[in-house]
Coordinates of C-alpha atoms and ligand atoms in Angstrom, one line a residue:
M1 CA -18.0 -43.7 -119.4
K2 CA -20.6 -41.0 -120.4
P3 CA -19.1 -38.0 -122.6
C4 CA -19.9 -35.5 -119.8
V5 CA -18.2 -37.5 -117.1
F6 CA -15.3 -38.3 -119.3
V7 CA -14.8 -34.4 -119.9
S8 CA -14.8 -33.6 -116.3
V9 CA -12.3 -36.2 -115.6
I10 CA -10.1 -34.7 -118.2
L11 CA -10.6 -31.3 -116.6
L12 CA -9.9 -32.6 -113.1
I13 CA -6.6 -33.9 -114.5
V14 CA -5.7 -30.4 -116.2
S15 CA -6.5 -28.7 -113.2
L16 CA -4.5 -30.9 -110.8
A17 CA -1.5 -30.7 -113.1
P18 CA 0.8 -28.4 -111.4
V19 CA 0.4 -30.4 -108.2
I20 CA 1.3 -33.6 -109.9
H21 CA 4.5 -32.1 -111.1
G22 CA 5.4 -31.3 -107.6
E23 CA 6.3 -27.8 -108.3
G24 CA 3.4 -25.6 -107.3
R25 CA 3.1 -25.0 -103.7
T26 CA 0.9 -22.3 -102.0
L27 CA 1.8 -20.6 -98.8
N28 CA -0.7 -18.1 -97.1
I29 CA 0.7 -14.9 -95.4
I30 CA -1.7 -13.9 -92.8
Y31 CA -0.8 -10.4 -91.6
T32 CA -1.5 -7.6 -89.4
G33 CA 0.4 -4.2 -88.7
G34 CA -0.4 -1.1 -87.1
I35 CA -2.9 -2.3 -84.5
N36 CA -2.0 0.6 -82.1
G37 CA -3.2 -1.2 -78.8
K38 CA -6.7 -1.3 -80.2
L39 CA -7.5 -4.6 -78.5
E40 CA -11.0 -4.5 -79.6
P41 CA -13.5 -2.0 -81.1
C42 CA -15.4 0.4 -78.7
G43 CA -18.9 -0.8 -79.7
C44 CA -20.2 2.9 -79.9
S45 CA -21.6 2.1 -83.5
S46 CA -22.5 -1.1 -85.5
K47 CA -21.0 1.0 -88.4
T48 CA -17.4 1.0 -86.9
D49 CA -17.6 -2.4 -85.1
F50 CA -14.7 -4.1 -86.7
G51 CA -11.6 -5.8 -85.5
G52 CA -10.6 -7.0 -82.1
I53 CA -8.0 -9.8 -81.2
A54 CA -10.5 -12.2 -80.0
R55 CA -12.2 -12.1 -83.5
L56 CA -9.2 -12.4 -85.1
S57 CA -8.2 -15.4 -83.0
G58 CA -11.6 -17.0 -83.5
Y59 CA -11.4 -16.5 -87.2
L60 CA -8.0 -18.3 -87.2
I61 CA -9.3 -21.2 -85.2
E62 CA -12.5 -21.6 -87.1
H63 CA -10.8 -21.3 -90.5
Q64 CA -7.5 -22.9 -89.7
K65 CA -8.3 -25.6 -92.7
D66 CA -9.0 -23.2 -95.5
I67 CA -6.2 -20.9 -94.6
S68 CA -3.4 -23.4 -93.9
P69 CA -0.5 -23.7 -94.7
Y70 CA 0.4 -20.1 -93.5
L71 CA 2.5 -18.0 -91.8
L72 CA 0.9 -15.4 -89.2
I73 CA 3.0 -12.1 -89.2
D74 CA 2.7 -9.0 -87.2
A75 CA 4.5 -6.1 -89.1
G76 CA 4.7 -4.0 -85.8
N77 CA 3.2 -1.1 -84.4
F78 CA 0.9 -3.5 -82.4
S79 CA 1.1 -1.6 -79.1
D80 CA 0.3 1.8 -77.7
K81 CA 2.9 4.1 -76.3
D82 CA 4.6 3.5 -73.0
T83 CA 2.0 4.7 -70.5
P84 CA 0.6 2.5 -67.5
Q85 CA -2.6 1.4 -69.7
G86 CA -0.4 1.2 -72.7
R87 CA 1.8 -1.4 -70.8
L88 CA -1.1 -3.5 -70.0
K89 CA -2.2 -3.4 -73.8
G90 CA 1.5 -4.4 -74.6
E91 CA 1.3 -7.4 -72.4
A92 CA -2.3 -8.3 -73.5
M93 CA -1.2 -7.9 -77.1
L94 CA 2.0 -10.2 -76.8
T95 CA -0.1 -12.9 -74.7
A96 CA -2.6 -13.1 -77.4
Y97 CA 0.1 -13.4 -80.0
K98 CA 1.2 -16.4 -78.0
I99 CA -2.4 -18.1 -77.9
M100 CA -2.5 -17.3 -81.9
K101 CA 0.9 -18.7 -82.5
Y102 CA 2.1 -15.7 -84.3
D103 CA 5.1 -17.0 -86.4
A104 CA 7.0 -13.4 -86.3
V105 CA 6.3 -10.1 -84.6
S106 CA 8.2 -7.1 -85.3
F107 CA 9.0 -4.1 -82.9
L108 CA 8.8 -0.7 -84.5
K109 CA 8.1 2.6 -83.7
N110 CA 5.5 2.2 -80.9
E111 CA 7.3 -0.6 -79.3
K112 CA 10.5 1.4 -79.2
T113 CA 8.6 4.1 -76.9
F114 CA 8.9 1.5 -74.2
Q115 CA 11.6 1.5 -71.7
N116 CA 14.2 -0.9 -72.9
D117 CA 13.5 -3.5 -70.2
F118 CA 9.7 -3.5 -70.2
F119 CA 9.2 -6.4 -73.0
S120 CA 12.0 -8.5 -72.1
P121 CA 10.7 -10.5 -69.2
L122 CA 7.3 -10.7 -71.0
L123 CA 9.0 -12.3 -73.9
E124 CA 11.2 -14.6 -71.9
E125 CA 8.0 -16.0 -70.5
L126 CA 6.0 -16.2 -73.6
N127 CA 8.5 -16.9 -76.0
V128 CA 6.9 -15.1 -78.8
P129 CA 9.2 -14.7 -82.1
V130 CA 10.1 -11.1 -81.9
I131 CA 12.4 -9.3 -84.4
S132 CA 13.8 -5.7 -83.7
D133 CA 16.7 -3.5 -84.5
A134 CA 17.2 -2.9 -80.8
P135 CA 20.4 -4.4 -79.4
Q136 CA 18.9 -7.3 -77.2
Y137 CA 16.8 -8.8 -80.1
I138 CA 17.4 -10.7 -83.3
K139 CA 17.1 -8.8 -86.6
S140 CA 15.8 -11.8 -88.7
F141 CA 15.3 -15.6 -88.5
S142 CA 14.1 -18.3 -91.1
V143 CA 11.0 -20.6 -91.0
K144 CA 10.0 -23.4 -93.0
R145 CA 6.6 -24.0 -94.0
N146 CA 5.1 -26.4 -96.6
N147 CA 8.6 -26.9 -97.8
V148 CA 9.0 -23.1 -98.4
Y149 CA 12.0 -21.4 -96.7
V150 CA 11.0 -18.1 -95.6
N151 CA 13.2 -15.5 -94.1
I152 CA 11.7 -12.7 -92.0
S153 CA 13.6 -9.7 -91.1
I154 CA 13.6 -6.1 -90.1
G155 CA 16.6 -4.6 -92.2
P156 CA 18.5 -5.5 -95.1
E157 CA 21.3 -7.3 -92.9
G158 CA 19.0 -10.1 -92.6
H159 CA 18.4 -10.7 -96.4
Q160 CA 18.9 -14.2 -97.3
K161 CA 19.7 -15.1 -101.2
S162 CA 18.3 -18.6 -101.4
E163 CA 15.2 -18.0 -99.6
L164 CA 11.7 -16.3 -99.8
N165 CA 12.6 -12.8 -98.1
I166 CA 10.0 -11.0 -96.0
L167 CA 10.6 -7.4 -94.9
L168 CA 8.5 -6.1 -92.0
T169 CA 8.8 -2.0 -91.6
D170 CA 6.8 0.8 -90.9
L171 CA 8.1 3.1 -93.6
P172 CA 5.4 4.7 -95.7
V173 CA 4.3 2.8 -99.0
S174 CA 6.2 5.7 -101.0
E175 CA 9.4 4.7 -99.4
S176 CA 8.9 1.1 -99.5
K177 CA 8.6 1.2 -103.3
L178 CA 12.3 2.3 -103.3
I179 CA 13.6 -0.6 -101.3
E180 CA 15.1 -3.6 -103.6
G181 CA 15.7 -7.3 -103.1
W182 CA 12.5 -8.5 -101.0
D183 CA 10.1 -10.9 -102.4
I184 CA 7.3 -9.3 -99.9
I185 CA 7.4 -6.1 -97.8
I186 CA 4.9 -5.9 -95.0
T187 CA 4.5 -2.2 -93.6
S188 CA 2.8 -1.0 -90.3
S189 CA 2.6 2.7 -91.6
G190 CA -1.0 3.0 -91.0
E191 CA -1.9 3.4 -94.6
I192 CA -4.7 1.5 -96.3
L193 CA -3.6 -0.2 -99.3
N194 CA -6.7 -2.0 -100.9
E195 CA -4.4 -3.9 -103.2
P196 CA -1.1 -5.0 -102.9
L197 CA 1.5 -3.1 -104.9
R198 CA 4.3 -4.3 -107.1
A199 CA 7.5 -2.7 -107.4
N200 CA 11.0 -4.0 -108.1
G201 CA 9.5 -7.6 -108.3
T202 CA 8.5 -6.8 -104.7
V203 CA 4.9 -7.3 -103.3
I204 CA 3.8 -4.6 -100.8
V205 CA 1.1 -4.8 -98.5
A206 CA -0.1 -2.5 -95.5
G207 CA -1.4 -3.9 -92.2
Y208 CA -5.0 -2.7 -92.1
P209 CA -5.3 0.1 -89.3
K210 CA -6.2 -1.4 -86.0
A211 CA -6.6 -4.8 -87.9
E212 CA -10.2 -3.9 -88.9
N213 CA -9.5 -6.5 -91.6
L214 CA -7.2 -9.3 -91.7
G215 CA -4.8 -9.3 -94.7
I216 CA -4.6 -12.8 -96.4
L217 CA -1.9 -12.9 -99.2
V218 CA -2.2 -16.4 -101.1
L219 CA 1.3 -17.1 -102.9
Q220 CA 1.8 -19.5 -105.5
I221 CA 5.5 -20.7 -104.9
D222 CA 7.5 -22.0 -107.7
G223 CA 10.2 -24.7 -107.6
K224 CA 12.9 -22.2 -106.9
G225 CA 11.1 -21.3 -103.7
K226 CA 9.9 -17.9 -105.2
I227 CA 6.6 -16.2 -105.9
S228 CA 5.0 -17.4 -109.1
D229 CA 1.6 -15.8 -108.5
F230 CA -0.3 -14.3 -105.7
K231 CA -3.8 -13.4 -104.6
H232 CA -4.9 -11.2 -101.9
R233 CA -8.0 -10.5 -99.8
W234 CA -9.2 -8.8 -96.6
Q235 CA -10.9 -10.5 -94.1
P236 CA -13.1 -8.2 -92.2
L237 CA -13.2 -9.0 -88.6
V238 CA -16.8 -8.5 -87.9
N239 CA -19.0 -9.1 -84.9
T240 CA -20.6 -12.4 -86.4
I241 CA -17.4 -14.1 -86.0
K242 CA -17.1 -16.3 -82.8
E243 CA -14.6 -14.9 -80.5
D244 CA -11.9 -17.3 -79.3
A245 CA -12.7 -17.7 -75.3
E246 CA -9.0 -17.9 -74.4
V247 CA -8.4 -14.3 -75.9
R248 CA -11.4 -13.3 -74.5
N249 CA -10.1 -14.0 -71.2
I250 CA -7.1 -12.0 -71.8
L251 CA -9.1 -9.2 -72.4
N252 CA -11.1 -9.4 -69.5
D253 CA -8.2 -9.8 -67.4
Y254 CA -6.9 -6.5 -69.1
D255 CA -10.2 -4.7 -68.2
S256 CA -9.7 -5.8 -64.7
K257 CA -6.2 -4.5 -64.7
V258 CA -7.1 -1.3 -66.2
A259 CA -9.8 -0.8 -63.3
G260 CA -6.7 -1.4 -60.9
L261 CA -4.8 1.5 -62.3
L262 CA -7.8 3.9 -61.4
K263 CA -7.7 2.7 -57.9
E264 CA -4.3 2.9 -57.4
A265 CA -3.9 6.3 -58.6
E266 CA -4.2 9.2 -56.2
K267 CA -7.9 10.3 -55.7
P268 CA -8.3 14.0 -56.9
P269 CA -9.4 16.8 -54.8
A270 CA -13.2 16.6 -53.9
G271 CA -15.7 17.4 -56.8
T272 CA -16.0 21.2 -56.7
T273 CA -15.7 22.3 -60.1
Y274 CA -18.8 20.8 -61.9
L275 CA -22.0 21.1 -60.2
G276 CA -23.9 18.0 -61.6
V277 CA -27.2 17.7 -63.1
A278 CA -29.0 17.8 -59.7
K279 CA -28.0 21.4 -59.1
C280 CA -29.2 22.6 -62.7
A281 CA -32.5 20.7 -61.8
E282 CA -33.2 22.7 -58.8
C283 CA -34.2 25.6 -61.3
H284 CA -34.6 24.0 -64.7
Q285 CA -36.8 20.9 -63.8
L286 CA -38.3 20.5 -67.1
F287 CA -34.8 20.7 -69.0
E288 CA -33.8 18.1 -66.6
E289 CA -36.8 15.8 -67.6
S290 CA -36.3 15.8 -71.1
W291 CA -32.7 15.4 -70.8
E292 CA -33.6 12.4 -68.9
K293 CA -35.1 10.8 -72.0
T294 CA -32.2 11.1 -74.1
R295 CA -29.6 8.4 -74.4
H296 CA -27.0 10.8 -72.9
A297 CA -28.5 10.3 -69.4
D298 CA -27.6 6.6 -69.8
A299 CA -24.5 6.8 -71.3
F300 CA -22.6 5.5 -68.3
S301 CA -24.5 2.4 -68.0
S302 CA -23.6 1.4 -71.8
L303 CA -20.1 1.2 -70.1
E304 CA -21.1 -1.0 -67.4
H305 CA -22.9 -3.3 -69.7
A306 CA -19.5 -3.5 -71.9
G307 CA -17.5 -4.1 -68.7
K308 CA -15.5 -0.8 -69.5
S309 CA -16.9 1.5 -66.8
N310 CA -13.4 1.7 -65.5
D311 CA -11.5 2.5 -68.5
P312 CA -10.4 5.9 -68.9
E313 CA -10.3 5.8 -72.9
C314 CA -14.1 5.1 -72.5
I315 CA -15.1 7.0 -69.7
I316 CA -13.8 10.4 -71.3
C317 CA -16.7 10.8 -73.5
H318 CA -19.5 9.2 -71.3
V319 CA -19.4 11.3 -68.1
V320 CA -18.9 15.0 -67.1
G321 CA -15.4 16.6 -67.0
F322 CA -13.1 13.5 -67.0
G323 CA -9.5 14.3 -66.5
E324 CA -10.2 17.7 -65.2
D325 CA -10.0 18.7 -61.4
G326 CA -13.5 18.5 -59.9
G327 CA -14.7 16.2 -62.9
F328 CA -15.8 12.7 -63.0
Y329 CA -13.2 10.5 -61.5
S330 CA -14.7 7.0 -60.7
I331 CA -18.4 5.8 -60.3
N332 CA -17.7 5.2 -56.6
T333 CA -15.8 8.4 -56.0
T334 CA -18.2 10.9 -58.1
P335 CA -21.4 9.2 -59.1
E336 CA -23.1 12.4 -59.5
L337 CA -21.1 13.1 -62.5
A338 CA -21.6 10.0 -64.5
N339 CA -23.4 10.3 -68.0
V340 CA -23.2 13.1 -70.4
Q341 CA -24.9 16.1 -68.5
C342 CA -25.7 19.4 -68.8
E343 CA -22.2 21.1 -68.2
E344 CA -21.0 18.9 -71.1
C345 CA -22.8 20.9 -73.6
H346 CA -23.7 24.3 -71.9
G347 CA -19.9 24.6 -70.1
L348 CA -18.7 25.1 -66.9
D349 CA -19.9 28.4 -65.4
R350 CA -20.5 28.3 -61.7
E351 CA -21.2 32.0 -61.8
H352 CA -24.4 31.4 -63.6
I353 CA -25.8 30.0 -60.4
E354 CA -24.9 33.2 -58.4
D355 CA -26.1 35.4 -61.3
V356 CA -28.6 33.5 -63.3
S357 CA -28.7 36.4 -65.9
R358 CA -25.2 35.3 -67.1
P359 CA -25.5 33.8 -70.1
M360 CA -24.1 30.2 -70.8
K361 CA -21.7 29.5 -73.7
P362 CA -23.9 28.6 -76.9
V363 CA -24.2 25.3 -77.7
I364 CA -22.4 24.6 -81.2
K365 CA -21.8 21.9 -83.4
N366 CA -18.1 21.7 -82.2
V367 CA -19.2 20.8 -78.6
C368 CA -20.9 17.7 -80.0
L369 CA -18.1 16.7 -82.2
K370 CA -15.7 16.4 -79.2
C371 CA -17.5 13.1 -78.5
H372 CA -19.2 12.4 -81.8
T373 CA -16.3 11.5 -83.9
K374 CA -16.1 9.8 -87.4
E375 CA -15.2 6.7 -85.3
N376 CA -17.5 6.6 -82.5
S377 CA -20.6 8.2 -84.0
P378 CA -20.4 7.7 -87.9
D379 CA -23.9 8.5 -88.4
F380 CA -23.7 11.8 -86.8
D381 CA -25.5 14.5 -88.7
Y382 CA -25.9 17.8 -86.7
P383 CA -29.5 18.8 -87.4
V384 CA -30.8 15.3 -87.0
Y385 CA -29.0 14.6 -84.0
L386 CA -29.7 18.0 -82.5
K387 CA -33.4 17.3 -82.9
K388 CA -33.2 14.0 -80.9
V389 CA -31.7 15.9 -77.9
A390 CA -33.5 19.2 -78.0
H391 CA -35.3 20.2 -75.0
Ligands
HEC1 C1 -30.7 29.3 -59.1 C2 -31.3 28.8 -60.2 C3 -30.6 28.3 -61.3 C4 -29.8 27.3 -61.4 C5 -29.2 26.4 -60.2 C6 -29.3 27.0 -62.7 N1 -29.9 28.0 -63.6 FE1 -29.7 28.2 -65.6 N2 -30.9 29.7 -65.5 C7 -31.6 30.1 -64.3 C8 -32.5 31.3 -64.8 C9 -33.5 32.0 -64.0 C10 -32.3 31.2 -66.1 C11 -33.0 32.2 -67.2 C12 -32.3 33.4 -67.0 C13 -32.7 34.5 -68.2 O1 -33.5 34.1 -68.8 O2 -32.1 35.7 -68.0 C14 -31.2 30.4 -66.6 C15 -31.0 30.2 -67.8 C16 -29.9 29.1 -68.3 C17 -29.7 28.9 -69.7 C18 -30.2 29.9 -70.8 C19 -29.7 31.0 -70.9 C20 -28.5 31.6 -71.8 O3 -28.6 32.9 -72.2 O4 -27.7 30.7 -72.1 C21 -28.9 27.8 -69.7 C22 -28.3 27.0 -70.8 C23 -28.7 27.4 -68.3 N3 -29.4 28.2 -67.5 C24 -28.1 26.2 -68.1 C25 -27.7 25.9 -66.7 C26 -27.1 24.8 -66.2 C27 -26.3 23.8 -67.1 C28 -27.1 24.7 -64.9 C29 -26.5 23.8 -64.1 C30 -25.2 23.9 -64.1 C31 -28.0 25.7 -64.3 N4 -28.4 26.5 -65.5 C32 -28.4 26.2 -63.1 C33 -31.5 29.5 -62.8 C34 -30.6 28.7 -62.8
HEC2 C1 -19.3 14.5 -73.8 C2 -19.6 13.7 -74.9 C3 -20.6 14.0 -75.7 C4 -21.2 15.3 -76.0 C5 -20.5 16.6 -76.0 C6 -22.3 14.9 -77.0 N1 -22.7 13.6 -77.1 FE1 -24.1 13.0 -77.8 N2 -23.5 11.3 -77.3 C7 -22.4 10.8 -76.5 C8 -22.6 9.4 -75.9 C9 -21.6 8.8 -75.2 C10 -23.7 8.9 -76.5 C11 -24.2 7.4 -76.5 C12 -25.0 7.2 -75.1 C13 -25.1 5.7 -74.9 O1 -26.0 5.4 -75.5 O2 -24.4 5.1 -74.2 C14 -24.3 10.0 -77.1 C15 -25.7 9.9 -77.9 C16 -26.3 11.1 -78.4 C17 -27.4 10.5 -79.3 C18 -28.3 9.4 -79.5 C19 -27.9 8.7 -80.7 C20 -29.2 7.9 -81.4 O3 -28.8 7.3 -82.2 O4 -30.0 7.7 -80.6 C21 -27.8 12.0 -79.9 C22 -29.0 12.3 -80.6 C23 -26.7 12.7 -79.4 N3 -25.8 12.0 -78.8 C24 -26.5 14.2 -79.8 C25 -25.6 15.0 -79.5 C26 -25.7 16.7 -80.0 C27 -26.5 17.1 -80.9 C28 -24.7 16.9 -79.3 C29 -24.2 18.2 -79.2 C30 -25.1 19.3 -79.1 C31 -23.9 16.0 -78.3 N4 -24.4 14.8 -78.4 C32 -22.9 16.1 -77.6 C33 -21.6 11.7 -75.9 C34 -21.6 13.0 -76.3
HEC3 C1 -14.7 10.0 -78.7 C2 -15.8 9.8 -77.6 C3 -16.0 8.2 -77.2 C4 -15.3 7.5 -76.8 C5 -13.7 7.5 -76.5 C6 -15.8 6.3 -76.4 N1 -17.2 6.5 -76.7 FE1 -18.7 5.1 -76.8 N2 -20.1 6.3 -77.7 C7 -19.7 7.8 -78.0 C8 -20.7 8.5 -79.0 C9 -20.9 9.5 -79.4 C10 -21.9 7.7 -78.9 C11 -23.0 7.6 -79.7 C12 -22.9 7.0 -81.0 C13 -24.1 7.1 -81.9 O1 -25.0 6.8 -81.5 O2 -23.8 7.8 -82.7 C14 -21.3 6.2 -78.2 C15 -21.9 5.1 -77.8 C16 -21.4 4.0 -77.2 C17 -22.2 2.8 -77.0 C18 -23.8 2.6 -77.3 C19 -23.9 1.9 -78.4 C20 -25.4 1.5 -78.7 O3 -25.9 1.5 -79.7 O4 -26.0 1.4 -77.7 C21 -21.5 1.9 -76.3 C22 -21.7 0.7 -75.7 C23 -20.1 2.5 -76.1 N3 -20.2 3.6 -76.7 C24 -19.0 2.0 -75.6 C25 -17.7 2.4 -75.4 C26 -16.9 2.0 -74.9 C27 -16.6 0.5 -74.5 C28 -15.6 2.8 -75.1 C29 -14.0 2.5 -74.7 C30 -13.6 1.4 -75.4 C31 -16.3 4.0 -75.7 N4 -17.4 3.8 -76.0 C32 -15.4 5.0 -76.1 C33 -18.5 8.3 -77.7 C34 -17.4 7.8 -77.4
HEC4 C1 -26.3 17.3 -75.8 C2 -26.0 18.8 -75.3 C3 -27.1 19.1 -74.3 C4 -27.2 18.7 -73.1 C5 -26.5 17.5 -72.5 C6 -27.9 19.7 -72.4 N1 -28.2 20.5 -73.3 FE1 -29.4 22.1 -72.8 N2 -29.2 22.8 -74.7 C7 -28.7 22.2 -75.6 C8 -29.0 22.9 -76.8 C9 -28.3 22.7 -78.2 C10 -29.9 24.1 -76.5 C11 -30.5 24.9 -77.4 C12 -30.0 26.4 -77.1 C13 -28.5 26.9 -77.4 O1 -28.1 26.8 -78.5 O2 -27.8 27.3 -76.3 C14 -30.1 24.1 -75.0 C15 -30.9 25.0 -74.2 C16 -30.9 25.1 -73.0 C17 -31.5 25.7 -72.2 C18 -32.1 27.4 -72.7 C19 -33.1 27.1 -73.5 C20 -33.6 28.5 -73.9 O3 -34.6 29.0 -73.6 O4 -32.9 28.9 -74.8 C21 -31.5 25.3 -70.9 C22 -32.2 26.2 -69.6 C23 -30.9 24.2 -70.7 N3 -30.5 23.8 -72.2 C24 -30.6 23.4 -69.6 C25 -30.1 22.2 -69.7 C26 -30.0 21.6 -68.5 C27 -30.5 21.6 -67.2 C28 -29.5 20.4 -69.0 C29 -29.2 19.1 -68.1 C30 -30.3 18.5 -67.5 C31 -29.1 20.4 -70.2 N4 -29.6 21.5 -70.8 C32 -28.2 19.3 -70.9 C33 -27.9 21.3 -75.5 C34 -27.8 20.5 -74.4

């Protein structure tokens, strides 16, 4: 045996030592928390294009080998509030959790806004393991993974002395630090904790807001089933991750149900408030022509390409006067008010037509910021953007 080969064999034996003694085990805790009904990113900007449950599922499928053995846990606030669209999101989230085989999901603040009986029939059908302190649910349960007994619980009653105990909460980190007796606390408080925090022997982590990053906590487990060491990393859910087609179907189904909400809703009074670009163009043709060249004039087709042209959460910034009487309602009922038109910036002033000397409301930066938010337009820089839409 050549010396270098000999040395590497020795090194190999040394590095395998804990495994040979049969004590060291690994267990990965893959966690989310605080998704808040964000099923997928809006695609408004590549800089904020992170997250989405179809990517999350796609990541798990593609990396099954590297991340096993693992427990997949959601620390709550995965849903939005109890509204017609919020209900559809809740349904889509739980269906996706079923597909991804979540090991535990907790119901916290957001889920508790839902009427008591909303989730029950869904859960009966889907069999997603939920813990909650609401009366009809269990508060904790144990799972065994890679020979480690793990108890997952919503509150102190569920604590099991002989097991690895994980508490799911939405208390802020500052309060979680004061809770004793848990090996791990996962919070869905919405805070960003770049690194896990250690307090009272507990490892505290926080689900990344809207699951833009997937949390991966790699545990080394000792002979007594307790944590001897851990590492943590964030897996960014970027657009190069191949989406899981099955979860994508859930999202498409969600989109068509959202469109259904729009059709079911009562049609508002015929558009009489906003005039639309055609009216302004009668006297301001040159302005109309230069507006046509801006992306504002095509804003609605961006939604159509994304399959989101009937989603109120998207429409609001891509049309005129959505949600107001006489504003955009749907592309079939009010096509003349699609896109970001003149009146979104210059304001609503029908009297200007009768008396053209009446000055319109000045266009100031705040007008833009209504739509150009940090999340939807991270590159927004007023002078630069203003130049691009000047006419
Ligand atoms: C009947 C013709 C007519 C129509 C229709 C019309 N405008 Fe005007 N508008 C004018 C004229 C004329 C002026 C110039 C008034 C002046 O300089 O005293 C003007 C001025 C303006 C100004 C700049 C003046 C200021 O002080 O703010 C804006 C902005 C404007 N119009 C926007 C609009 C928008 C938006 C619409 C559609 C909702 C519209 N106009 C429809 C005729 C019209
Ligand atoms: C009602 C919402 C809304 C308002 C108000 C609004 N925008 Fe926009 N803006 C959008 C949307 C939506 C897009 C993207 C259109 C698309 O491509 O689908 C956009 C795109 C743009 C773009 C193109 C960005 C690029 O990189 O080419 C510029 C520039 C812009 N807006 C400037 C402004 C400025 C300046 C204001 C204020 C004076 C403003 N916008 C007000 C919604 C709005
Ligand atoms: C708060 C306002 C707002 C909401 C809500 C919103 N958008 Fe946008 N969207 C914008 C703005 C502003 C831009 C332009 C961003 C820029 O270029 O700086 C934009 C751009 C886009 C683009 C063009 C991206 C490109 O580079 O061509 C798409 C597609 C889009 N949005 C889709 C959506 C979808 C889908 C939703 C709903 C899930 C949505 N938007 C919700 C404001 C919004
Ligand atoms: C993205 C926002 C935005 C949109 C959309 C927009 N404008 Fe403007 N418009 C401005 C800004 C900013 C100015 C600069 C003057 C000011 O501060 O009011 C301006 C100026 C004007 C002026 C007055 C120019 C002057 O002499 O002072 C007219 C008229 C006008 N716009 C008409 C229109 C018409 C018509 C449309 C639709 C076809 C339109 N604008 C769409 C932002 C917008």
